[in-house]
Coordinates of C-alpha atoms in Angstrom, one line a residue:
M1 CA 10.0 -32.9 8.7
L2 CA 11.0 -30.6 11.6
Q3 CA 9.5 -27.1 11.8
R4 CA 12.6 -25.6 13.3
S5 CA 16.0 -26.8 14.2
I6 CA 16.2 -29.2 17.1
F7 CA 17.2 -27.4 20.3
L8 CA 20.3 -28.8 22.0
L9 CA 20.3 -28.6 25.8
A10 CA 24.1 -28.3 25.8
I11 CA 24.0 -25.0 23.9
V12 CA 21.7 -22.9 26.0
T13 CA 21.3 -22.5 29.7
V14 CA 18.0 -21.1 30.8
S15 CA 17.2 -19.1 33.9
I16 CA 14.1 -17.3 34.9
V17 CA 15.2 -13.7 34.4
A18 CA 13.8 -10.9 32.3
S19 CA 15.0 -10.9 28.7
T20 CA 17.5 -8.1 27.8
G21 CA 19.0 -6.7 24.7
A22 CA 15.9 -6.7 22.6
T23 CA 15.0 -3.3 21.1
L24 CA 11.5 -4.2 19.9
C25 CA 9.3 -3.1 22.8
G26 CA 5.8 -2.4 23.8
C27 CA 3.3 -2.8 21.0
S28 CA 6.0 -3.5 18.4
K29 CA 7.2 -6.6 20.2
D30 CA 3.6 -7.7 20.9
I31 CA 2.7 -7.3 17.2
A32 CA 5.9 -9.3 16.1
L33 CA 4.9 -12.1 18.5
R34 CA 1.3 -12.1 17.3
L35 CA 2.3 -12.1 13.6
T36 CA 4.3 -15.3 14.3
N37 CA 1.3 -16.7 16.2
I38 CA -0.7 -16.4 13.0
Y39 CA 1.9 -18.5 11.1
E40 CA 2.2 -21.0 14.0
N41 CA -1.4 -21.3 15.2
G42 CA -3.6 -19.7 12.5
N43 CA -4.6 -16.7 14.7
T44 CA -3.0 -14.0 16.9
D45 CA -3.8 -15.5 20.2
F46 CA -1.3 -16.8 22.7
H47 CA -2.2 -20.5 23.1
Y48 CA -0.7 -21.3 26.5
D49 CA -3.0 -24.4 26.8
Y50 CA -2.4 -25.9 23.4
C51 CA -1.0 -29.5 23.3
E52 CA -1.0 -32.3 20.8
N53 CA 1.2 -34.7 18.9
I54 CA 1.2 -33.3 15.4
G55 CA 3.2 -36.3 14.0
D56 CA 6.3 -34.3 13.0
G57 CA 8.8 -36.4 14.9
R58 CA 9.1 -34.2 17.9
G59 CA 6.7 -35.8 20.4
Y60 CA 4.2 -33.5 21.9
T61 CA 4.0 -29.9 20.6
A62 CA 2.6 -27.4 23.1
G63 CA 2.2 -23.9 24.3
I64 CA 2.8 -20.4 22.8
A65 CA 5.9 -21.4 20.9
G66 CA 5.3 -25.0 20.0
F67 CA 7.5 -26.3 22.8
C68 CA 8.3 -30.0 22.0
T69 CA 9.1 -33.0 24.3
G70 CA 11.5 -34.3 21.6
T71 CA 13.6 -31.1 21.1
G72 CA 14.3 -30.0 24.7
D73 CA 12.4 -26.7 24.9
A74 CA 9.3 -28.2 26.5
W75 CA 11.6 -29.7 29.2
E76 CA 13.1 -26.3 29.7
V77 CA 9.6 -24.8 30.3
I78 CA 8.8 -27.5 32.8
Q79 CA 12.1 -27.1 34.7
A80 CA 11.4 -23.3 34.9
Y81 CA 8.0 -24.1 36.2
H82 CA 9.4 -26.4 38.8
K83 CA 11.6 -23.5 40.1
L84 CA 8.5 -21.5 40.7
T85 CA 6.5 -24.3 42.4
G86 CA 9.4 -25.8 44.3
G87 CA 9.3 -28.9 42.1
K88 CA 6.0 -30.2 43.4
D89 CA 3.5 -29.9 40.6
D90 CA 1.5 -32.0 38.2
F91 CA 4.5 -32.5 35.9
S92 CA 6.8 -33.8 38.6
S93 CA 5.8 -37.5 38.1
M94 CA 6.8 -37.3 34.4
D95 CA 10.3 -35.7 34.9
S96 CA 12.4 -38.7 34.2
V97 CA 10.6 -39.5 30.9
L98 CA 10.7 -35.8 29.8
K99 CA 14.4 -35.5 30.5
K100 CA 15.1 -38.8 28.7
D101 CA 13.1 -37.7 25.6
A102 CA 14.8 -34.3 25.6
D103 CA 18.3 -35.7 26.0
N104 CA 17.7 -38.3 23.2
S105 CA 15.7 -36.1 20.9
D106 CA 13.0 -38.8 21.1
S107 CA 9.7 -38.5 19.4
S108 CA 8.0 -41.1 21.7
T109 CA 5.1 -40.1 23.9
S110 CA 5.1 -43.3 25.8
G111 CA 4.9 -42.6 29.6
L112 CA 3.4 -39.2 28.9
E113 CA -0.3 -40.2 28.7
S114 CA -1.4 -37.4 31.0
Y115 CA 1.0 -34.8 29.6
C116 CA -1.4 -32.9 27.4
K117 CA -4.1 -32.9 30.0
V118 CA -1.8 -31.4 32.6
W119 CA -0.3 -28.8 30.1
A120 CA -3.8 -27.7 28.9
N121 CA -5.1 -27.3 32.5
L122 CA -2.1 -25.3 33.7
G123 CA -2.0 -23.3 30.4
K124 CA -5.6 -22.2 31.1
T125 CA -5.4 -21.6 34.9
S126 CA -1.8 -21.0 36.1
K127 CA -0.3 -17.5 35.7
Q128 CA 3.1 -19.0 36.7
F129 CA 2.9 -21.6 33.9
Q130 CA 2.1 -18.9 31.4
Q131 CA 4.9 -16.8 32.8
V132 CA 7.5 -19.5 32.2
Q133 CA 6.3 -20.1 28.7
D134 CA 6.8 -16.3 28.0
T135 CA 10.3 -16.4 29.5
I136 CA 11.5 -19.5 27.7
R137 CA 10.2 -18.3 24.4
D138 CA 12.0 -15.0 24.9
N139 CA 15.3 -16.6 26.2
L140 CA 15.5 -19.2 23.5
Y141 CA 14.0 -17.6 20.5
Y142 CA 13.1 -13.9 20.8
S143 CA 16.1 -12.5 22.6
P144 CA 18.7 -14.4 20.5
S145 CA 17.0 -13.2 17.3
Q146 CA 17.1 -9.6 18.5
K147 CA 20.7 -9.8 19.5
L148 CA 21.5 -10.9 16.0
A149 CA 19.4 -8.0 14.8
D150 CA 21.4 -5.7 17.0
Q151 CA 24.7 -7.0 15.6
L152 CA 23.4 -6.2 12.1
G153 CA 22.2 -2.8 13.1
L154 CA 18.6 -3.4 12.1
K155 CA 16.4 -0.4 12.8
F156 CA 13.0 -1.4 11.4
D157 CA 10.3 -3.4 13.2
V158 CA 9.6 -5.4 10.0
S159 CA 13.3 -6.5 9.8
R160 CA 13.5 -7.4 13.5
G161 CA 10.1 -9.2 13.4
E162 CA 11.4 -11.2 10.5
M163 CA 14.4 -12.2 12.6
Y164 CA 12.2 -13.4 15.4
D165 CA 9.9 -15.4 13.1
T166 CA 12.9 -17.0 11.4
G167 CA 14.5 -17.8 14.8
L168 CA 11.4 -19.5 16.0
Q169 CA 11.0 -21.6 12.9
H170 CA 14.6 -22.3 11.8
G171 CA 16.2 -22.1 15.3
T172 CA 18.8 -19.7 16.6
D173 CA 21.7 -22.1 16.8
T174 CA 24.5 -22.4 14.2
D175 CA 23.4 -25.4 12.1
P176 CA 23.2 -24.7 8.3
D177 CA 19.4 -24.0 8.4
G178 CA 19.6 -21.8 11.6
L179 CA 19.1 -18.0 11.7
P180 CA 22.8 -17.2 12.1
S181 CA 23.6 -19.3 9.0
L182 CA 20.9 -17.6 7.0
I183 CA 22.2 -14.2 8.0
N184 CA 25.7 -15.3 6.9
D185 CA 24.4 -16.6 3.6
T186 CA 22.6 -13.3 3.0
N187 CA 25.6 -11.2 3.9
A188 CA 27.7 -13.2 1.4
K189 CA 25.5 -11.9 -1.4
F190 CA 26.7 -8.3 -0.9
T191 CA 30.0 -7.6 -2.6
S192 CA 29.4 -3.9 -3.2
D193 CA 27.3 -1.0 -1.9
Q194 CA 23.6 -1.4 -2.4
T195 CA 21.5 1.8 -2.2
G196 CA 17.8 2.1 -1.4
S197 CA 15.2 4.5 -0.2
S198 CA 14.4 3.2 3.3
G199 CA 16.7 5.7 5.1
S200 CA 18.5 3.0 7.1
T201 CA 21.9 1.8 6.0
L202 CA 23.8 -1.3 7.3
T203 CA 27.4 -2.1 7.0
I204 CA 27.8 -5.6 5.5
N205 CA 31.3 -6.9 4.7
G206 CA 32.5 -3.3 4.7
H207 CA 29.8 -2.2 2.2
K208 CA 26.9 0.2 2.7
V209 CA 23.6 -1.7 2.2
D210 CA 20.1 -0.3 2.5
E211 CA 18.3 -2.2 5.3
I212 CA 15.2 -3.0 3.2
V213 CA 17.3 -4.2 0.3
W214 CA 19.1 -6.5 2.8
L215 CA 15.9 -7.7 4.2
K216 CA 14.5 -8.6 0.8
K217 CA 17.6 -10.6 0.1
F218 CA 17.4 -12.3 3.4
I219 CA 13.8 -13.4 2.7
E220 CA 15.0 -14.8 -0.7
V221 CA 17.7 -16.8 1.2
R222 CA 15.1 -18.0 3.7
V223 CA 12.6 -19.1 1.1
D224 CA 15.3 -21.0 -0.7
D225 CA 16.2 -22.7 2.6
L226 CA 12.6 -23.6 3.3
K227 CA 12.3 -25.2 -0.1
H228 CA 15.8 -26.9 0.1
P229 CA 16.8 -27.3 3.7
K230 CA 20.4 -28.4 4.2
E231 CA 20.0 -30.4 7.4
K232 CA 18.7 -34.0 6.9
D233 CA 16.3 -33.6 9.8
N234 CA 14.6 -30.8 8.0
Q235 CA 14.3 -32.6 4.6
G236 CA 11.6 -34.7 3.3
G237 CA 7.9 -33.9 2.7
N238 CA 6.7 -30.4 2.0
T239 CA 6.3 -29.1 5.6
W240 CA 8.9 -26.4 5.3
A241 CA 8.3 -25.7 1.6
G242 CA 4.7 -25.0 2.5
D243 CA 5.7 -22.4 5.1
T244 CA 6.5 -19.7 2.6
Y245 CA 3.2 -17.9 3.6
R246 CA 5.3 -16.5 6.5
T247 CA 7.7 -14.8 4.1
D248 CA 4.8 -13.8 1.8
S249 CA 3.3 -11.9 4.7
Y250 CA 6.5 -10.1 5.5
M251 CA 7.0 -9.2 1.8
Y252 CA 3.5 -7.8 1.8
M253 CA 4.4 -5.5 4.6
I254 CA 7.6 -4.5 2.9
N255 CA 5.8 -3.7 -0.3
A256 CA 3.3 -1.6 1.6
G257 CA 6.1 0.4 3.2
T258 CA 5.2 -0.9 6.6
Y259 CA 8.7 -0.7 8.1
M260 CA 7.6 0.3 11.7
F261 CA 4.7 -1.5 13.4
G262 CA 3.7 1.3 15.8
K263 CA 0.3 0.5 17.1
S264 CA -1.0 -1.5 14.2
V265 CA 0.1 -3.4 11.2
K266 CA -1.6 -4.9 8.1
A267 CA -0.3 -8.3 7.2
L268 CA -1.4 -11.5 5.5
D269 CA -2.9 -14.6 7.0
N270 CA -1.8 -18.2 6.2
D271 CA -4.2 -18.2 3.1
G272 CA -2.7 -14.9 1.8
K273 CA -5.6 -12.8 2.9
P274 CA -5.0 -9.4 4.6
I275 CA -5.1 -9.2 8.4
I276 CA -5.6 -5.9 10.1
D277 CA -4.1 -5.2 13.4
I278 CA -6.3 -2.3 14.3
A279 CA -5.9 0.5 16.7
L280 CA -9.4 2.0 16.8
R281 CA -9.6 3.2 20.4
L282 CA -9.0 6.9 19.6
T283 CA -12.1 6.9 17.4
N284 CA -14.0 4.9 20.0
I285 CA -13.5 7.9 22.4
Y286 CA -15.0 10.3 19.9
E287 CA -17.9 7.9 19.1
N288 CA -18.6 6.4 22.5
G289 CA -16.9 8.6 25.1
D290 CA -14.4 5.9 26.0
T291 CA -11.9 3.5 24.4
D292 CA -13.9 0.2 24.9
F293 CA -15.2 -1.9 22.0
H294 CA -18.9 -2.1 22.7
Y295 CA -20.0 -5.2 20.9
D296 CA -23.1 -5.4 23.0
Y297 CA -24.3 -1.8 22.6
C298 CA -27.8 -1.2 21.0
E299 CA -30.4 1.5 21.1
D300 CA -32.5 3.8 19.0
I301 CA -30.8 7.2 19.4
K302 CA -33.4 8.9 17.2
D303 CA -31.2 10.0 14.4
G304 CA -33.3 8.7 11.6
R305 CA -31.4 5.5 11.2
G306 CA -33.3 3.0 13.3
F307 CA -31.4 1.0 15.8
T308 CA -27.7 1.9 16.3
A309 CA -25.6 -0.9 17.6
G310 CA -22.1 -2.5 18.1
I311 CA -18.5 -1.4 17.8
A312 CA -19.1 1.0 14.8
G313 CA -22.7 2.1 15.3
F314 CA -24.1 -0.2 12.8
C315 CA -27.6 0.9 11.8
T316 CA -30.7 -1.0 10.7
G317 CA -31.7 1.9 8.5
T318 CA -28.4 2.3 6.6
G319 CA -27.5 -1.2 5.7
D320 CA -24.4 -2.0 7.7
A321 CA -26.2 -3.7 10.5
W322 CA -27.8 -6.0 8.0
E323 CA -24.3 -6.7 6.6
V324 CA -23.1 -7.7 10.1
I325 CA -26.1 -10.0 10.6
Q326 CA -25.6 -11.6 7.1
A327 CA -21.9 -12.2 8.0
Y328 CA -23.0 -13.7 11.3
H329 CA -25.4 -16.0 9.5
K330 CA -22.5 -17.3 7.4
L331 CA -20.6 -18.2 10.5
T332 CA -23.6 -19.9 12.2
G333 CA -25.1 -21.6 9.1
G334 CA -28.0 -19.2 9.1
E335 CA -29.8 -20.5 12.1
D336 CA -29.5 -18.1 15.0
D337 CA -31.5 -15.6 17.1
F338 CA -31.5 -13.0 14.3
S339 CA -33.0 -15.3 11.7
P340 CA -36.7 -14.5 12.5
M341 CA -36.0 -10.8 11.8
D342 CA -34.3 -11.3 8.5
S343 CA -37.1 -10.1 6.2
V344 CA -37.7 -7.0 8.3
L345 CA -34.0 -6.2 8.5
K346 CA -33.5 -6.6 4.8
K347 CA -36.5 -4.5 4.0
Y348 CA -35.4 -1.6 6.3
A349 CA -31.8 -1.7 4.9
E350 CA -33.0 -1.5 1.3
E351 CA -35.5 1.2 2.0
E352 CA -33.2 3.2 4.4
S353 CA -36.0 3.1 6.9
E354 CA -35.8 4.5 10.4
S355 CA -38.6 2.3 11.6
T356 CA -38.0 -0.3 14.3
S357 CA -41.4 -1.9 14.0
G358 CA -41.1 -5.7 14.0
L359 CA -37.7 -5.5 15.7
E360 CA -38.9 -5.6 19.3
D361 CA -36.4 -8.3 20.2
Y362 CA -33.5 -6.8 18.1
C363 CA -31.6 -5.0 20.9
K364 CA -32.1 -7.9 23.3
V365 CA -30.6 -10.3 20.8
W366 CA -27.7 -8.0 19.8
E367 CA -26.8 -7.3 23.5
K368 CA -26.8 -11.0 24.4
L369 CA -24.7 -12.1 21.4
G370 CA -22.4 -9.0 21.7
K371 CA -21.5 -10.0 25.2
S372 CA -21.0 -13.7 24.8
D373 CA -20.7 -14.8 21.2
K374 CA -17.2 -14.6 19.6
K375 CA -18.5 -15.3 16.2
F376 CA -20.8 -12.3 16.4
Q377 CA -18.0 -10.1 17.6
Q378 CA -15.9 -11.4 14.7
A379 CA -18.7 -10.5 12.3
Q380 CA -18.8 -6.9 13.7
E381 CA -15.0 -6.6 13.3
S382 CA -15.0 -7.9 9.8
I383 CA -17.7 -5.5 8.6
R384 CA -16.2 -2.5 10.4
D385 CA -12.8 -3.3 8.8
K386 CA -14.1 -4.1 5.4
F387 CA -16.3 -1.0 4.9
Y388 CA -14.6 1.6 7.1
Y389 CA -11.1 0.9 8.2
T390 CA -9.7 -0.8 5.1
P391 CA -10.9 1.8 2.6
S392 CA -9.5 4.6 4.7
Q393 CA -6.1 2.8 4.8
E394 CA -6.2 2.2 1.1
E395 CA -6.5 6.0 0.7
A396 CA -3.6 6.4 3.1
D397 CA -1.6 4.0 1.0
K398 CA -2.3 5.9 -2.2
L399 CA -1.0 9.1 -0.5
G400 CA 2.1 7.3 0.8
L401 CA 1.3 8.2 4.5
K402 CA 3.9 6.8 6.9
F403 CA 2.8 8.1 10.3
D404 CA 0.3 6.5 12.7
I405 CA -1.2 9.9 13.4
T406 CA -2.0 10.6 9.7
R407 CA -3.3 7.1 9.1
G408 CA -5.4 7.3 12.3
E409 CA -6.9 10.6 11.1
M410 CA -7.9 8.9 7.8
Y411 CA -9.8 6.2 9.7
D412 CA -11.5 8.6 12.0
T413 CA -12.6 10.7 9.0
G414 CA -13.7 7.7 7.1
I415 CA -16.0 6.4 9.8
Q416 CA -17.5 9.8 10.3
H417 CA -17.7 11.3 6.8
G418 CA -17.8 8.1 4.9
T419 CA -15.4 6.6 2.3
S420 CA -17.7 7.0 -0.7
S421 CA -17.2 9.7 -3.3
D422 CA -19.8 12.1 -2.2
A423 CA -18.8 15.7 -1.6
D424 CA -18.3 15.2 2.2
G425 CA -16.6 11.8 2.0
L426 CA -13.0 11.0 2.8
P427 CA -11.8 10.8 -0.9
A428 CA -13.3 14.3 -1.6
L429 CA -11.7 15.8 1.5
I430 CA -8.3 14.4 0.4
K431 CA -8.9 15.9 -3.1
Y432 CA -9.7 19.3 -1.6
T433 CA -6.6 19.1 0.5
N434 CA -4.3 18.2 -2.3
E435 CA -5.6 21.1 -4.3
K436 CA -4.3 23.5 -1.7
F437 CA -0.7 22.5 -2.5
T438 CA 0.6 24.4 -5.6
S439 CA 4.3 24.4 -4.6
D440 CA 6.7 22.4 -2.6
T441 CA 6.0 22.6 1.2
T442 CA 8.8 21.7 3.5
G443 CA 8.6 20.6 7.1
D444 CA 10.7 18.7 9.7
S445 CA 8.7 15.5 10.0
G446 CA 11.1 13.5 7.9
S447 CA 8.4 12.1 5.6
T448 CA 7.7 13.6 2.2
L449 CA 4.6 13.1 0.1
N450 CA 4.2 13.6 -3.7
I451 CA 1.1 15.8 -4.1
N452 CA 0.4 16.9 -7.6
G453 CA 4.0 16.6 -8.5
K454 CA 5.0 18.7 -5.5
K455 CA 7.1 17.6 -2.4
V456 CA 4.9 18.1 0.7
D457 CA 5.9 17.3 4.2
E458 CA 3.5 14.7 5.6
I459 CA 2.6 16.6 8.8
E460 CA 2.1 19.9 6.9
W461 CA -0.3 17.9 4.7
L462 CA -2.1 16.5 7.7
K463 CA -2.5 20.0 9.2
K464 CA -4.1 21.2 6.0
F465 CA -6.3 18.2 5.8
I466 CA -7.6 18.8 9.3
E467 CA -8.4 22.4 8.3
V468 CA -10.3 21.1 5.3
R469 CA -12.2 18.6 7.4
D470 CA -13.1 21.2 10.1
D471 CA -14.5 23.4 7.4
D472 CA -16.6 20.5 6.0
L473 CA -17.9 19.7 9.5
K474 CA -19.1 23.2 9.9
N475 CA -20.2 23.7 6.3
P476 CA -21.1 20.3 4.8
K477 CA -21.7 20.3 1.1
E478 CA -24.3 17.6 0.8
S479 CA -27.8 18.7 1.7
Y480 CA -28.5 15.6 3.8
N481 CA -25.6 16.5 6.1
Q482 CA -26.7 20.1 6.6
G483 CA -29.0 21.5 9.2
G484 CA -28.5 21.5 13.0
D485 CA -25.1 21.5 14.7
A486 CA -24.4 17.8 15.0
W487 CA -21.4 17.8 12.7
A488 CA -20.2 21.3 13.8
D489 CA -20.0 19.9 17.3
D490 CA -17.7 17.1 16.2
T491 CA -14.6 19.3 15.9
Y492 CA -13.4 17.8 19.2
R493 CA -12.1 15.0 17.1
T494 CA -9.8 17.2 15.0
I495 CA -8.8 19.2 18.1
S496 CA -7.5 15.9 19.7
Y497 CA -5.5 15.1 16.6
T498 CA -4.1 18.6 16.4
H499 CA -3.1 18.2 20.1
M500 CA -1.1 15.1 19.2
I501 CA 0.5 16.9 16.2
D502 CA 1.6 19.8 18.5
A503 CA 3.1 17.3 20.9
G504 CA 5.1 15.7 18.1
T505 CA 3.2 12.3 18.6
Y506 CA 3.5 11.1 15.0
M507 CA 3.9 7.4 15.9
F508 CA 1.6 5.9 18.6
G509 CA 3.8 3.2 19.9
K510 CA 2.6 1.7 23.2
S511 CA 0.4 4.6 24.2
V512 CA -0.6 8.1 23.2
Q513 CA -1.8 11.2 25.0
A514 CA -4.9 12.5 23.4
L515 CA -7.9 14.6 24.4
D516 CA -11.4 13.3 25.2
N517 CA -14.6 14.9 24.0
D518 CA -14.4 17.6 26.6
G519 CA -10.8 18.5 25.9
N520 CA -9.4 16.7 28.9
S521 CA -6.2 14.7 28.6
I522 CA -6.5 10.9 28.3
T523 CA -3.9 8.2 27.8
V524 CA -4.9 5.6 25.2
K525 CA -2.9 2.4 25.6
C526 CA -2.3 -0.3 23.1
G527 CA -4.8 -3.2 23.7
K528 CA -6.1 -1.6 26.9
E529 CA -9.4 0.0 27.8
S530 CA -9.1 3.4 29.4
S531 CA -10.1 4.5 32.9
L532 CA -12.5 6.9 31.2
R533 CA -15.8 5.0 31.1
R534 CA -18.7 7.3 30.4
R535 CA -22.1 5.7 30.8
D536 CA -25.6 6.9 31.2
A537 CA -27.9 5.9 34.1
N538 CA -28.5 2.6 32.4
G539 CA -24.8 1.8 32.1
R540 CA -24.7 2.4 28.3
P541 CA -22.0 4.4 26.5
I542 CA -22.8 8.0 25.9
R543 CA -22.8 8.3 22.1
R544 CA -22.3 11.5 20.2
Y545 CA -25.0 12.3 17.7
R546 CA -24.2 12.6 14.0
K547 CA -26.4 14.5 11.7
L548 CA -28.1 12.3 9.0
I549 CA -30.9 13.3 6.7
K550 CA -31.0 10.3 4.4
P551 CA -31.5 10.9 0.6
S552 CA -34.3 8.9 -1.0
E553 CA -33.0 9.1 -4.6
N554 CA -29.9 6.9 -4.1
P555 CA -30.4 3.6 -2.4
V556 CA -26.9 2.3 -3.2
V557 CA -24.5 4.6 -1.5
R558 CA -24.8 5.3 2.2
K559 CA -24.6 9.0 2.8
G560 CA -23.8 11.2 5.7
R561 CA -21.4 9.7 8.1
R562 CA -20.0 6.8 6.2
F563 CA -20.7 5.0 2.9
R564 CA -23.5 2.5 2.5
I565 CA -22.5 -1.1 1.7
T566 CA -23.3 -2.1 -1.8
R567 CA -25.7 -5.0 -2.1
N568 CA -23.2 -7.2 -4.0
G569 CA -20.5 -6.6 -1.4
T570 CA -18.6 -9.8 -0.4
F571 CA -17.8 -10.7 3.2
N572 CA -14.2 -11.3 4.1
T573 CA -13.3 -12.5 7.5
T574 CA -10.3 -10.7 9.1
R575 CA -8.7 -10.9 12.5
T576 CA -8.1 -8.0 14.8
F577 CA -5.3 -7.6 17.4
S578 CA -3.8 -4.8 19.2

């Protein structure tokens, strides 16, 4: 019945101080928190203003960590808020009822008729109220889970993130379903050394145990506890048993070798579908001149593709703009401002036409929706991820790439060269690179790939890949990518990645020092827009031109910069967070 163990006021004393002792930091912590947000709320947002009675026997559930009036943690949030307001705020009149419900673990909401209204209002408008929610979450759930991770010696973000998610759901106290008990139950399974390939070894009951082997066993123990909780309060119904999607997502990351979160992580949502936490801002620099996501951008840049628009330069003449609009139609039911243009957009996509005739209102509509419509922004993200980011990361998975810098280079190449199988596409460039390795090639990166049966250091492979990509930019193989100097000028992209390699920036973490399109240093921060904001006289981003001479003989595969969407492609909604 209960989603996590009831919090006992007598066990924990809360004060408004910064959390200490947690080693997940920067983007890794943010990602761990947002992953659990998915399992708690269905998306990655921090719902400070959320409040309702979900009928789970805890009274009202509210805020970023599901603080409950019947378990004590909501009362802790409110007491912390009182300290910041001097005790005179909109909750003050409910104090006696809130204290009583917390002390008695009472599920009643009687006397709290205005509680959710007050919580929702302050959650939306009060930075102080948001601050205390962050603090109580950290003090009661995040920090205790990370102290237990410290005691175990856990090194990987995926392990420490699993500790936090378990702590929030099961509780961090010592009852039989709590995080400490689950750790003890897991440790009891190890009666001998257990080897693995993760590179991190724990000492469990005097035995050497690979960290990922331990984590897999912990997840087994947690799943069993979810299905068969020991505490009576957690038994009955299928609420906990249905929460195994949380552990499914962590197992997905483990199986993908995603041990460190870095700047992005690919996980599963509550329906078992992939979610991509995407760090695309580096490529935004090379595409747009800054790190912003330009959902509202739209113009005809005269490159033979019709209108170019949105966060990935979706074009009316290449098919991906039409895919975005079809995805948007699915979210709106098909009745929206693009609907009158559907026949023209479909025709131009199928004919690969550069014409903009009949689309006089197109950019006006795109700009309006790009600025204000979350569904339209979601549709853009979904198509970008589906046709450019995800295929590039699947190629990275096949290679066994571990470093953010290598995987980032795969995405940047994919969005420029395409992810189709033409001679200038990402798969072909990977193939050309692999052919360069006819013997083992050592390096000091600490990550080794298996290339044609040879052991190759990952950074040495990346350096060779960049050489191959540079050569292809200067001497493209496909006729429709030849002519002019548009691609040849795009080597600033690889120069920036080489700059990061030389600086030893293999994992991006919270920020990365890169180079802009003029070779100047720029700091790219996780989830932040840069101070570099290049605009033309009309305030639009300055886009780099990519050469495209479209072939007429093949209407299915998008050539040139990135591959064309097949007509029978399916739309899969994903979420983005960074």
